[in-house]
Amino acid sequence: MQRLRQRLGRIAYGGDYNPEQWPEEVQDEDMRLMKEAGVSLVSVGVFAWAAVEPRPGEFDFSFFDRAMDRLDDSGVAVCLATMTASPPAWLAAGHPDMLPVTSDGTRLWPGSRQHYCPSSPVYREHAARLVDNVAGRYGHHPALALWHVGNEFGCHIKACYCEVSAEAFRRWLAERYGDVETLNHAWSTSFWSQRYDSFDQVSPPRTAPTFRNPAQQLDYARFSSDELLACYLHERRILDRVTPEVPVTTNFVPLAKTLDLFEWGRHLDVVSYDSYPDPHEPAAAKTAFGYDVMRSLRDGQPWMLMEQAPSAVNWRPRNGPKPPGVMRLWSWQAVAHGADSVMFFQWRQSRGGSEKFHSGMVPHGGADTRTFREVRDLGRELADHPGLLGARQPRADVAIMLDWPSWWALELGARPSQDVRLMDIVLAHYTPLYDAGIACDVVAPGADLSGYRVVVVPNLYLVEGPDAAGIERYVQDGGTLVMSFFSGIVDSCDRVHLGGYPAPFRRMLGLRVEEFWPLPRNGTVGLRCAGEATGSVWSEEIHLAGAEAVAVFTTGELAGGPAITRHGFGDGTTWYLGTRPDPAAMRRLFDQVCEQAGVRPALPDLPEGVQVRVRRGADGTDYHVLLNLTAEPVRVGLPAPMRDELTGAGPAQSLRLKGRGVALLTAPA
């Protein structure tokens, strides 16, 4: 990554550049406007397979040769795609068996994108041939800064259920379990007479008369993530052979459960992310959580914002534009949470195709538009602060635990309540911390928790003994843990831990849950804690075994029973939530937890709607990125005089931040 940072020299700025969609004479204007906008990096060739291989085995790179040379002459670096994201029509026509199939047997046809079965050897063979040619052609081109493998893996094809995938799944199961009797035990196949005599009898979890085997579905989610990762690694191995010195990435879609990103993160040189908040329903905390996940996938390494919209998208039912100032504000939010690039989809708004109404840095109206003026001004602003490049956010005092296999298992059918959705639970716990200005890392089960003052486990439905023991050890050694309901329920094969819920955590929590009482749709239950409150989604019958009740249910069948508990365990403390408190009650609870654990925001007493995150440069400079997420101006008091690097004002002990305003604060030397 040091090579990439040296090449860029500052926060990278640009977007997807698709010259194949335009007459060549347009590229001269593109180069002029890119210079005007401060563009330093573009993604090229993401959907260019048909352009460079118009017929099987016939390659024509002449157009891209000229585009690459022109970009290099203009001082713009290239994140070059392997061009494998959308197979050409000739491949689908000649090999229809490489097209994906849904769980009900429907084959998906060309005419869109990502129309391939991840397990297809035909697709992988042709993709490898293309990558070998692209890498051989451009591996040592002076414009090349970074490889971009595929595009948004798992965005449209989360899993394929064809017979090719079935054969691959059987091989995957044989490797995982060794023999079919071990699989029968893991999948609890004695239930409903599902026992198998051989792996050949096993199929993907296709459409069935009623509830499918949950362990089979869970393993298919694991398999599908692994198969998509195998596609990425298949291409990466070629790139590493041809250009071992060039870093490799791929872009993840807005936070989704399809891919186990903690596993994927190990195989990327830099994490890349596509972020598309809805201007009609802005959710700063949800966006920030996605950014914190990306930063955490590689232990705090800066990541790349690979895509965002300059204004409106095209794929929602109603696609509102970003109001004036919002694009800049949301871009700086990504930088505040560790992004080393601010990039967009796409450079020039398409004239035709499905995404023609998706905004571009250069809109249909050209350069004399609000969008381009905002794009130009932001590019120039970012270029003025090269010290941010590579700056890392200091390790947070709080960690949020997130686990993809648990997410997959939690949201299968035949559960106590379909209202228990992991991301809803996570955001209910993350938002009060975010609103309080508390920075958070995101960790997987099994991570080293020892440096954190507080660890929050919104839900860990699925957990194995070693990971549960690690969480218990963290508390015993003096940590503070906040855990919510329906955690510690099943093992990695979705089999219930016996001995009373939540068996792996009962000793640590000092309680036993006898029975779940999920609430009706939109139902609530009264709570008495530090005042009156309500809970939603869930309640449960809790029996204390050492813990104390800090909140009790006041309505319903469980009235008078514990709802929230606290327990001293070893040198640490656990808090357990048997319901989801309303947002105000949740904020009070986390304020109390953080105060007792000694957790403080980077800047105290910020006005409501104002956020700050800190990035520490290589020279030790702390950059406080201050964001006013409201449309109204505010006066911000500071604990010590600080200088605003964006305006040159200061040092001062307060500043006025306009609506949707940003400040970049440093302490005087």
GROMACS .gro file of N, CA and C in nm, residues 45-54 59 83-88 90-91 123 126-127 130:
model
   69
   45GLY      N    1  -1.270   0.021  -1.728
   45GLY     CA    2  -1.291  -0.110  -1.788
   45GLY      C    3  -1.376  -0.206  -1.709
   46VAL      N    4  -1.453  -0.159  -1.612
   46VAL     CA    5  -1.529  -0.251  -1.526
   46VAL      C    6  -1.621  -0.341  -1.608
   47PHE      N    7  -1.686  -0.285  -1.712
   47PHE     CA    8  -1.780  -0.364  -1.792
   47PHE      C    9  -1.735  -0.368  -1.939
   48ALA      N   10  -1.607  -0.389  -1.960
   48ALA     CA   11  -1.551  -0.376  -2.094
   48ALA      C   12  -1.517  -0.509  -2.161
   49TRP      N   13  -1.561  -0.621  -2.107
   49TRP     CA   14  -1.522  -0.751  -2.163
   49TRP      C   15  -1.558  -0.758  -2.311
   50ALA      N   16  -1.682  -0.726  -2.347
   50ALA     CA   17  -1.724  -0.737  -2.487
   50ALA      C   18  -1.648  -0.641  -2.578
   51ALA      N   19  -1.600  -0.530  -2.522
   51ALA     CA   20  -1.527  -0.433  -2.603
   51ALA      C   21  -1.388  -0.482  -2.640
   52VAL      N   22  -1.322  -0.555  -2.548
   52VAL     CA   23  -1.184  -0.598  -2.576
   52VAL      C   24  -1.177  -0.741  -2.631
   53GLU      N   25  -1.283  -0.821  -2.611
   53GLU     CA   26  -1.288  -0.957  -2.668
   53GLU      C   27  -1.422  -0.972  -2.741
   54PRO      N   28  -1.435  -0.911  -2.859
   54PRO     CA   29  -1.565  -0.912  -2.928
   54PRO      C   30  -1.608  -1.051  -2.974
   59PHE      N   31  -0.876  -1.064  -2.931
   59PHE     CA   32  -0.862  -0.948  -2.843
   59PHE      C   33  -0.822  -0.825  -2.923
   83MET      N   34  -1.226  -0.667  -1.596
   83MET     CA   35  -1.329  -0.666  -1.701
   83MET      C   36  -1.419  -0.789  -1.701
   84THR      N   37  -1.422  -0.863  -1.588
   84THR     CA   38  -1.493  -0.991  -1.585
   84THR      C   39  -1.632  -0.982  -1.523
   85ALA      N   40  -1.679  -0.861  -1.490
   85ALA     CA   41  -1.803  -0.848  -1.414
   85ALA      C   42  -1.927  -0.882  -1.496
   86SER      N   43  -1.919  -0.869  -1.627
   86SER     CA   44  -2.038  -0.893  -1.710
   86SER      C   45  -1.996  -0.968  -1.836
   87PRO      N   46  -2.019  -1.100  -1.843
   87PRO     CA   47  -1.974  -1.178  -1.959
   87PRO      C   48  -2.040  -1.130  -2.089
   88PRO      N   49  -1.969  -1.141  -2.201
   88PRO     CA   50  -2.026  -1.100  -2.330
   88PRO      C   51  -2.134  -1.196  -2.377
   90TRP      N   52  -2.164  -1.356  -2.651
   90TRP     CA   53  -2.119  -1.479  -2.717
   90TRP      C   54  -2.090  -1.592  -2.617
   91LEU      N   55  -2.046  -1.555  -2.496
   91LEU     CA   56  -2.016  -1.658  -2.397
   91LEU      C   57  -2.145  -1.724  -2.346
  123TYR      N   58  -1.712  -2.029  -1.708
  123TYR     CA   59  -1.694  -1.886  -1.678
  123TYR      C   60  -1.554  -1.860  -1.625
  126HIS      N   61  -1.281  -1.876  -1.907
  126HIS     CA   62  -1.280  -1.760  -1.997
  126HIS      C   63  -1.239  -1.633  -1.923
  127ALA      N   64  -1.281  -1.621  -1.797
  127ALA     CA   65  -1.240  -1.505  -1.718
  127ALA      C   66  -1.088  -1.505  -1.698
  130LEU      N   67  -0.911  -1.390  -2.011
  130LEU     CA   68  -0.921  -1.245  -2.024
  130LEU      C   69  -0.825  -1.174  -1.930
   0.00000   0.00000   0.00000
